[in-house]
PDB file of C-alpha atoms in Angstrom:
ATOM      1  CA  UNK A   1       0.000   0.000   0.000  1.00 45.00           C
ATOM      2  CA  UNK A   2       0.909   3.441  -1.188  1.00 52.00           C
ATOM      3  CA  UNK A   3       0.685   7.128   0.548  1.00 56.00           C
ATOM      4  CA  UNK A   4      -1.600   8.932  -1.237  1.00 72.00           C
ATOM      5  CA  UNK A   5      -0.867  12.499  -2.131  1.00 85.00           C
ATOM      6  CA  UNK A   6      -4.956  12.710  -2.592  1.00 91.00           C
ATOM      7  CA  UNK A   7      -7.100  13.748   0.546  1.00 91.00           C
ATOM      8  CA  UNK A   8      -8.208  10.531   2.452  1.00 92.00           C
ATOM      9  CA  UNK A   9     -12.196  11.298   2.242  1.00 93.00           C
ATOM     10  CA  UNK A  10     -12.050   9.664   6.210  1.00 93.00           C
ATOM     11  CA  UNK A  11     -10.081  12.219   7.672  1.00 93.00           C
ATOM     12  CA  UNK A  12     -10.459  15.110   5.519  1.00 93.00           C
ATOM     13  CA  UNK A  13     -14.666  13.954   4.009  1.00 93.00           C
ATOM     14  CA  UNK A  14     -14.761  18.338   2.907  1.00 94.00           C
ATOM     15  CA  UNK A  15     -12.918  17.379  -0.452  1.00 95.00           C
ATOM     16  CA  UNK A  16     -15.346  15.135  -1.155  1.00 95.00           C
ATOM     17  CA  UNK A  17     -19.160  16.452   0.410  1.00 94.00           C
ATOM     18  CA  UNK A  18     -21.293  17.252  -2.292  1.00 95.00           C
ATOM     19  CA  UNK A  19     -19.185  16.527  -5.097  1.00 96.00           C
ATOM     20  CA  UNK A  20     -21.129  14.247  -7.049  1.00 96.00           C
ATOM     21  CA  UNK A  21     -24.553  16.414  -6.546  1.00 96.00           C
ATOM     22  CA  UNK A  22     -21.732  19.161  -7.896  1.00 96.00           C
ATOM     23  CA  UNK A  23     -20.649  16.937 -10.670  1.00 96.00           C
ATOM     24  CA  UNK A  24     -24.135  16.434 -12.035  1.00 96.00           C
ATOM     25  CA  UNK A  25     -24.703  19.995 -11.524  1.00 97.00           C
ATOM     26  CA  UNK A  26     -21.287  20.700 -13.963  1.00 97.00           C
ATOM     27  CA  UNK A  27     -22.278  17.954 -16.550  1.00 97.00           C
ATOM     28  CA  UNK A  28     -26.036  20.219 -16.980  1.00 98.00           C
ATOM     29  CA  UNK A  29     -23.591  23.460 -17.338  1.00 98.00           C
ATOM     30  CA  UNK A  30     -21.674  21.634 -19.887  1.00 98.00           C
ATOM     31  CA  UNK A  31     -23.839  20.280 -21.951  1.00 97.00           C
ATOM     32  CA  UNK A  32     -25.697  23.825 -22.587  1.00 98.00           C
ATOM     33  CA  UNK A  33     -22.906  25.238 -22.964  1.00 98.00           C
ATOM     34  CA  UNK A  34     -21.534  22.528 -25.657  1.00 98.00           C
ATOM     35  CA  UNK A  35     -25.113  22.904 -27.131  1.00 98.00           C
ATOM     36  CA  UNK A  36     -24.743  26.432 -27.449  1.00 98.00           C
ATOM     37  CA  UNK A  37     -21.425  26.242 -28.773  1.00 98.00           C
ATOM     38  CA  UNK A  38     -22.427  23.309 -31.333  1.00 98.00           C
ATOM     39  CA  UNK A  39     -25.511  25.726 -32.565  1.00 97.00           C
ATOM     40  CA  UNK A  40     -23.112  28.764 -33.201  1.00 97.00           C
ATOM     41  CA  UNK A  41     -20.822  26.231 -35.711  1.00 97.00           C
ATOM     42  CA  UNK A  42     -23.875  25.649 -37.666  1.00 97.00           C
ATOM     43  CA  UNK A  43     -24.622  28.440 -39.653  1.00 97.00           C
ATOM     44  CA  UNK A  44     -20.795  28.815 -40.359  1.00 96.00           C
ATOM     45  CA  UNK A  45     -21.125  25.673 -42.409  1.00 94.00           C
ATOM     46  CA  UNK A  46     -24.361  27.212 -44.669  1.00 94.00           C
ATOM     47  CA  UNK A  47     -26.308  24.847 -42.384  1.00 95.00           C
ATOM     48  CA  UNK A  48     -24.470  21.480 -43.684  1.00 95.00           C
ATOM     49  CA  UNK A  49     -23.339  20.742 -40.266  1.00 94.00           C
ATOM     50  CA  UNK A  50     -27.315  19.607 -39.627  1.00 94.00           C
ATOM     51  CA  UNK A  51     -27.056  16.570 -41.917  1.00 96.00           C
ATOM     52  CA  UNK A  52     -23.837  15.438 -39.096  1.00 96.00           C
ATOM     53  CA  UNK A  53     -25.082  17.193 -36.134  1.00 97.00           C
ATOM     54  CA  UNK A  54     -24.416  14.588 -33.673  1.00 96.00           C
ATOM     55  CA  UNK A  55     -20.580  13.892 -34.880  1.00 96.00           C
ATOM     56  CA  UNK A  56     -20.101  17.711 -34.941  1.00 97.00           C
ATOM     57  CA  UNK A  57     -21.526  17.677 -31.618  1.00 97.00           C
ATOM     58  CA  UNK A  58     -19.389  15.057 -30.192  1.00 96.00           C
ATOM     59  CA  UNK A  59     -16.163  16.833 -31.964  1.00 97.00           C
ATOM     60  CA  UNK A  60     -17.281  20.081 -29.851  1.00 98.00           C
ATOM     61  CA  UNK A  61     -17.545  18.195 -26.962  1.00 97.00           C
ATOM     62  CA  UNK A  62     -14.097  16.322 -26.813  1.00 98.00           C
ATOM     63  CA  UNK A  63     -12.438  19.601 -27.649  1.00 98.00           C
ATOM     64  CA  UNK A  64     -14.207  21.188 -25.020  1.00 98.00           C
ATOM     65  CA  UNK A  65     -13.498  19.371 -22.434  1.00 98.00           C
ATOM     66  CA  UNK A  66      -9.763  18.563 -23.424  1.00 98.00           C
ATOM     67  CA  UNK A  67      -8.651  22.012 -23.634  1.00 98.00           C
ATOM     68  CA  UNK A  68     -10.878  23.052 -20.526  1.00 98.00           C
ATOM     69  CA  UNK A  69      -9.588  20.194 -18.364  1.00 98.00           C
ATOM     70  CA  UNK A  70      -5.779  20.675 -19.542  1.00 98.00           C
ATOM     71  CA  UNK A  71      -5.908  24.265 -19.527  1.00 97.00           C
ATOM     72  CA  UNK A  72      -7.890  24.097 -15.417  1.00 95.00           C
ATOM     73  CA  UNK A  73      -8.495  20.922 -14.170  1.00 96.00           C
ATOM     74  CA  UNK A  74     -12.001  21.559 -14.720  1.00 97.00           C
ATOM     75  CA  UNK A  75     -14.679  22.673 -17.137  1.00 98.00           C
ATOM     76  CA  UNK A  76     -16.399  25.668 -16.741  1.00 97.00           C
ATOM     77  CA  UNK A  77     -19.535  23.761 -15.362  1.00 97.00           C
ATOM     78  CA  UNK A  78     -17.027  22.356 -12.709  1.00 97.00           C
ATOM     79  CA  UNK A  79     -15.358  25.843 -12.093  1.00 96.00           C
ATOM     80  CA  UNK A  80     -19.339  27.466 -11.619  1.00 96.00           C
ATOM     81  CA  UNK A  81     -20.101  24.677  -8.885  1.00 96.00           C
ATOM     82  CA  UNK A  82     -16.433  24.842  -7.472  1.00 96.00           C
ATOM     83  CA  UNK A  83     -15.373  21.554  -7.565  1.00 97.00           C
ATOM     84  CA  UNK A  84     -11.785  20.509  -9.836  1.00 97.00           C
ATOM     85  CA  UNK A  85     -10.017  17.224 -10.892  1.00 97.00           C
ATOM     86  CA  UNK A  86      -6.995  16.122  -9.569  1.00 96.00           C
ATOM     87  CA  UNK A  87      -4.271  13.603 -11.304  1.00 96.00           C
ATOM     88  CA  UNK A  88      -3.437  10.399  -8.371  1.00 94.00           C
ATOM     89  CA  UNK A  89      -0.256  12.366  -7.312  1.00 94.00           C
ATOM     90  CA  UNK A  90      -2.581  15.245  -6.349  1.00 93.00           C
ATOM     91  CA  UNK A  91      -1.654  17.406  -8.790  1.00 95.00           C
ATOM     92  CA  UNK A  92      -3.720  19.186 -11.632  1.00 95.00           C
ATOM     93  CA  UNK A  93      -4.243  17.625 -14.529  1.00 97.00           C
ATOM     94  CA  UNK A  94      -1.640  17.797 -17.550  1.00 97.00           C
ATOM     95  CA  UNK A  95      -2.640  17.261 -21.466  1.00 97.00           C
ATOM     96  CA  UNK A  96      -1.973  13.963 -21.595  1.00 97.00           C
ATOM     97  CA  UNK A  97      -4.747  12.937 -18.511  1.00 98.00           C
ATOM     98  CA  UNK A  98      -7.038  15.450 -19.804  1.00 98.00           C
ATOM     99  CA  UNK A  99      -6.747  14.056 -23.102  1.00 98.00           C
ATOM    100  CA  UNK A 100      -7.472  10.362 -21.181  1.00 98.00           C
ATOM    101  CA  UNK A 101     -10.034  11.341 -19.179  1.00 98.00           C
ATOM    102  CA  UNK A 102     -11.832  13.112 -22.112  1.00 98.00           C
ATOM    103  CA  UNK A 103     -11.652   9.932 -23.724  1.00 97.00           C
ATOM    104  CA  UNK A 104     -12.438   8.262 -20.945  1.00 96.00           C
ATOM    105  CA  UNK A 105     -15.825  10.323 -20.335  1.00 96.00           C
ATOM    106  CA  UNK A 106     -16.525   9.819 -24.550  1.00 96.00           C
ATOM    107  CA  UNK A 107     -16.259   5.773 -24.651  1.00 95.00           C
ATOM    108  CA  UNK A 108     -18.423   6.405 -21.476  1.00 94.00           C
ATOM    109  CA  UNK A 109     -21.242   8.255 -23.250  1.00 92.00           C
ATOM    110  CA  UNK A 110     -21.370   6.525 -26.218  1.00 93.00           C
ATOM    111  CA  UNK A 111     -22.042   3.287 -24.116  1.00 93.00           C
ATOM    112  CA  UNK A 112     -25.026   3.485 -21.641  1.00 90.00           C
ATOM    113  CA  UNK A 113     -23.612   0.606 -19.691  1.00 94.00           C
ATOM    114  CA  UNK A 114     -20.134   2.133 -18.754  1.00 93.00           C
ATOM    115  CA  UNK A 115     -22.058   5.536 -17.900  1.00 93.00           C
ATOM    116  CA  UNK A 116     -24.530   4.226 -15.487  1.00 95.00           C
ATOM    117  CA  UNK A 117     -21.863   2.073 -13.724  1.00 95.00           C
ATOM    118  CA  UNK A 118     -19.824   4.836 -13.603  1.00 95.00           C
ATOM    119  CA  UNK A 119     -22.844   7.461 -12.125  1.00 94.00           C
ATOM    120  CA  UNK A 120     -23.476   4.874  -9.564  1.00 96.00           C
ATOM    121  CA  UNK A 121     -19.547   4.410  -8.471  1.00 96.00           C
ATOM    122  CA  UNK A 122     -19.267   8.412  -8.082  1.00 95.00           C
ATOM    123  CA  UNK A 123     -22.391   8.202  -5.548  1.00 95.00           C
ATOM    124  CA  UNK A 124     -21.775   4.781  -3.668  1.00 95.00           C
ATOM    125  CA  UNK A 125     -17.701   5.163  -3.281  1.00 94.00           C
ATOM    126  CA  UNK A 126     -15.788   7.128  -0.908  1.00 94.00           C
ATOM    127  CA  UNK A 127     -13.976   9.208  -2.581  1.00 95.00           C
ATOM    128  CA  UNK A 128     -17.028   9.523  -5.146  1.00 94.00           C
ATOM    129  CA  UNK A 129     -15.019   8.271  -8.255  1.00 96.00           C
ATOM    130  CA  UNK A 130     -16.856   7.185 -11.844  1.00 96.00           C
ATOM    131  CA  UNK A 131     -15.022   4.571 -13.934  1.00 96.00           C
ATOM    132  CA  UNK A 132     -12.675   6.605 -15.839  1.00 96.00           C
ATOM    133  CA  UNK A 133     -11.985   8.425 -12.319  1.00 97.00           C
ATOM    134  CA  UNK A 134     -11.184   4.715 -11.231  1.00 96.00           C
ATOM    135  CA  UNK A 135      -9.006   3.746 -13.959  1.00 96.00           C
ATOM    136  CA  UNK A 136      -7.436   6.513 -13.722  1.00 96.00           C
ATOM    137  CA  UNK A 137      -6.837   7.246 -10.207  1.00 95.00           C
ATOM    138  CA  UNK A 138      -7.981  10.286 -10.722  1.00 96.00           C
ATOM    139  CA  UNK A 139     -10.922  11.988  -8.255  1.00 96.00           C
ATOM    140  CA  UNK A 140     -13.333  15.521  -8.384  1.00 96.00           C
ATOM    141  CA  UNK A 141     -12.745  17.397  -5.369  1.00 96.00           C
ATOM    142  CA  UNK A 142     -14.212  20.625  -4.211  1.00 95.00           C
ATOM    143  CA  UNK A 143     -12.034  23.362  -4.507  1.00 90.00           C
ATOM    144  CA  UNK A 144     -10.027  25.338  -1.739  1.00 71.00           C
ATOM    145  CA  UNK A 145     -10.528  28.876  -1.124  1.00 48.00           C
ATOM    146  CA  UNK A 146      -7.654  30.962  -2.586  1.00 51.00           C
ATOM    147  CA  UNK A 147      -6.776  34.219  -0.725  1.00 35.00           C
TER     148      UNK A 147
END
């Protein structure tokens, strides 16, 4: 067994209260927003984007979330209900694991199996990880005040 550099949700359960009621809150936030962002690309296209909306949709998406989760540790959904993912060594996440947990969260969505099992994990487990969370050791904690 390892130290890890992530809060124990025993002695230190504030990283962890509320976060997946805060998580489901983000995933609403981020799906408008993708939905808004998705409508905007339309009419740049003369409207062709229509006939592939749901691939242009999932493109928008994955970009989305990579670039908000390599660029913050969160998306802007997680930054409005003030929670932010953190890598297994307790450190933000890099490119690389936001690229993999964006991936992660895709295969997730595209499979209804994987996305209820991991829904269920994030309320039932401690630390209130989904699969990809899991897999990754990664978890969603809420975020400390910053003077």
């Amino acid at each position: 067994m390892y130290a890890s550099a992530l809060p124990d949700p025993e002695y230190q359960p504030e990283f962890y209260q509320g976060v997946p009621t805060k998580r489901g809150i983000a995933w609403v936030i981020d799906t408008i927003l993708t939905v808004m962002l998705t409508a905007m690309i339309v009419p740049f296209t003369a409207f062709t984007a229509l006939f592939f909306l749901p691939a242009l949709f999932i493109m928008v998406n994955t970009a989305y979330r990579w670039i908000s989760l390599a660029s913050s540790s969160a998306t802007p959904g997680m930054r409005v209900a003030a929670i932010e993912l953190r890598r297994a060594d307790g450190r933000a996440f890099d490119t690389s694991t936001a690229f993999l947990h964006t991936l992660g969260y895709v295969v997730s969505m595209a499979l209804v199996l994987p996305q209820v099992l991991s829904v269920v994990m994030m309320i039932l487990t401690p630390k209130g990880q989904g699969l990809t969370d899991t897999v990754l050791g990664s978890v969603a904690i809420n975020k400390t005040a910053r003077y």
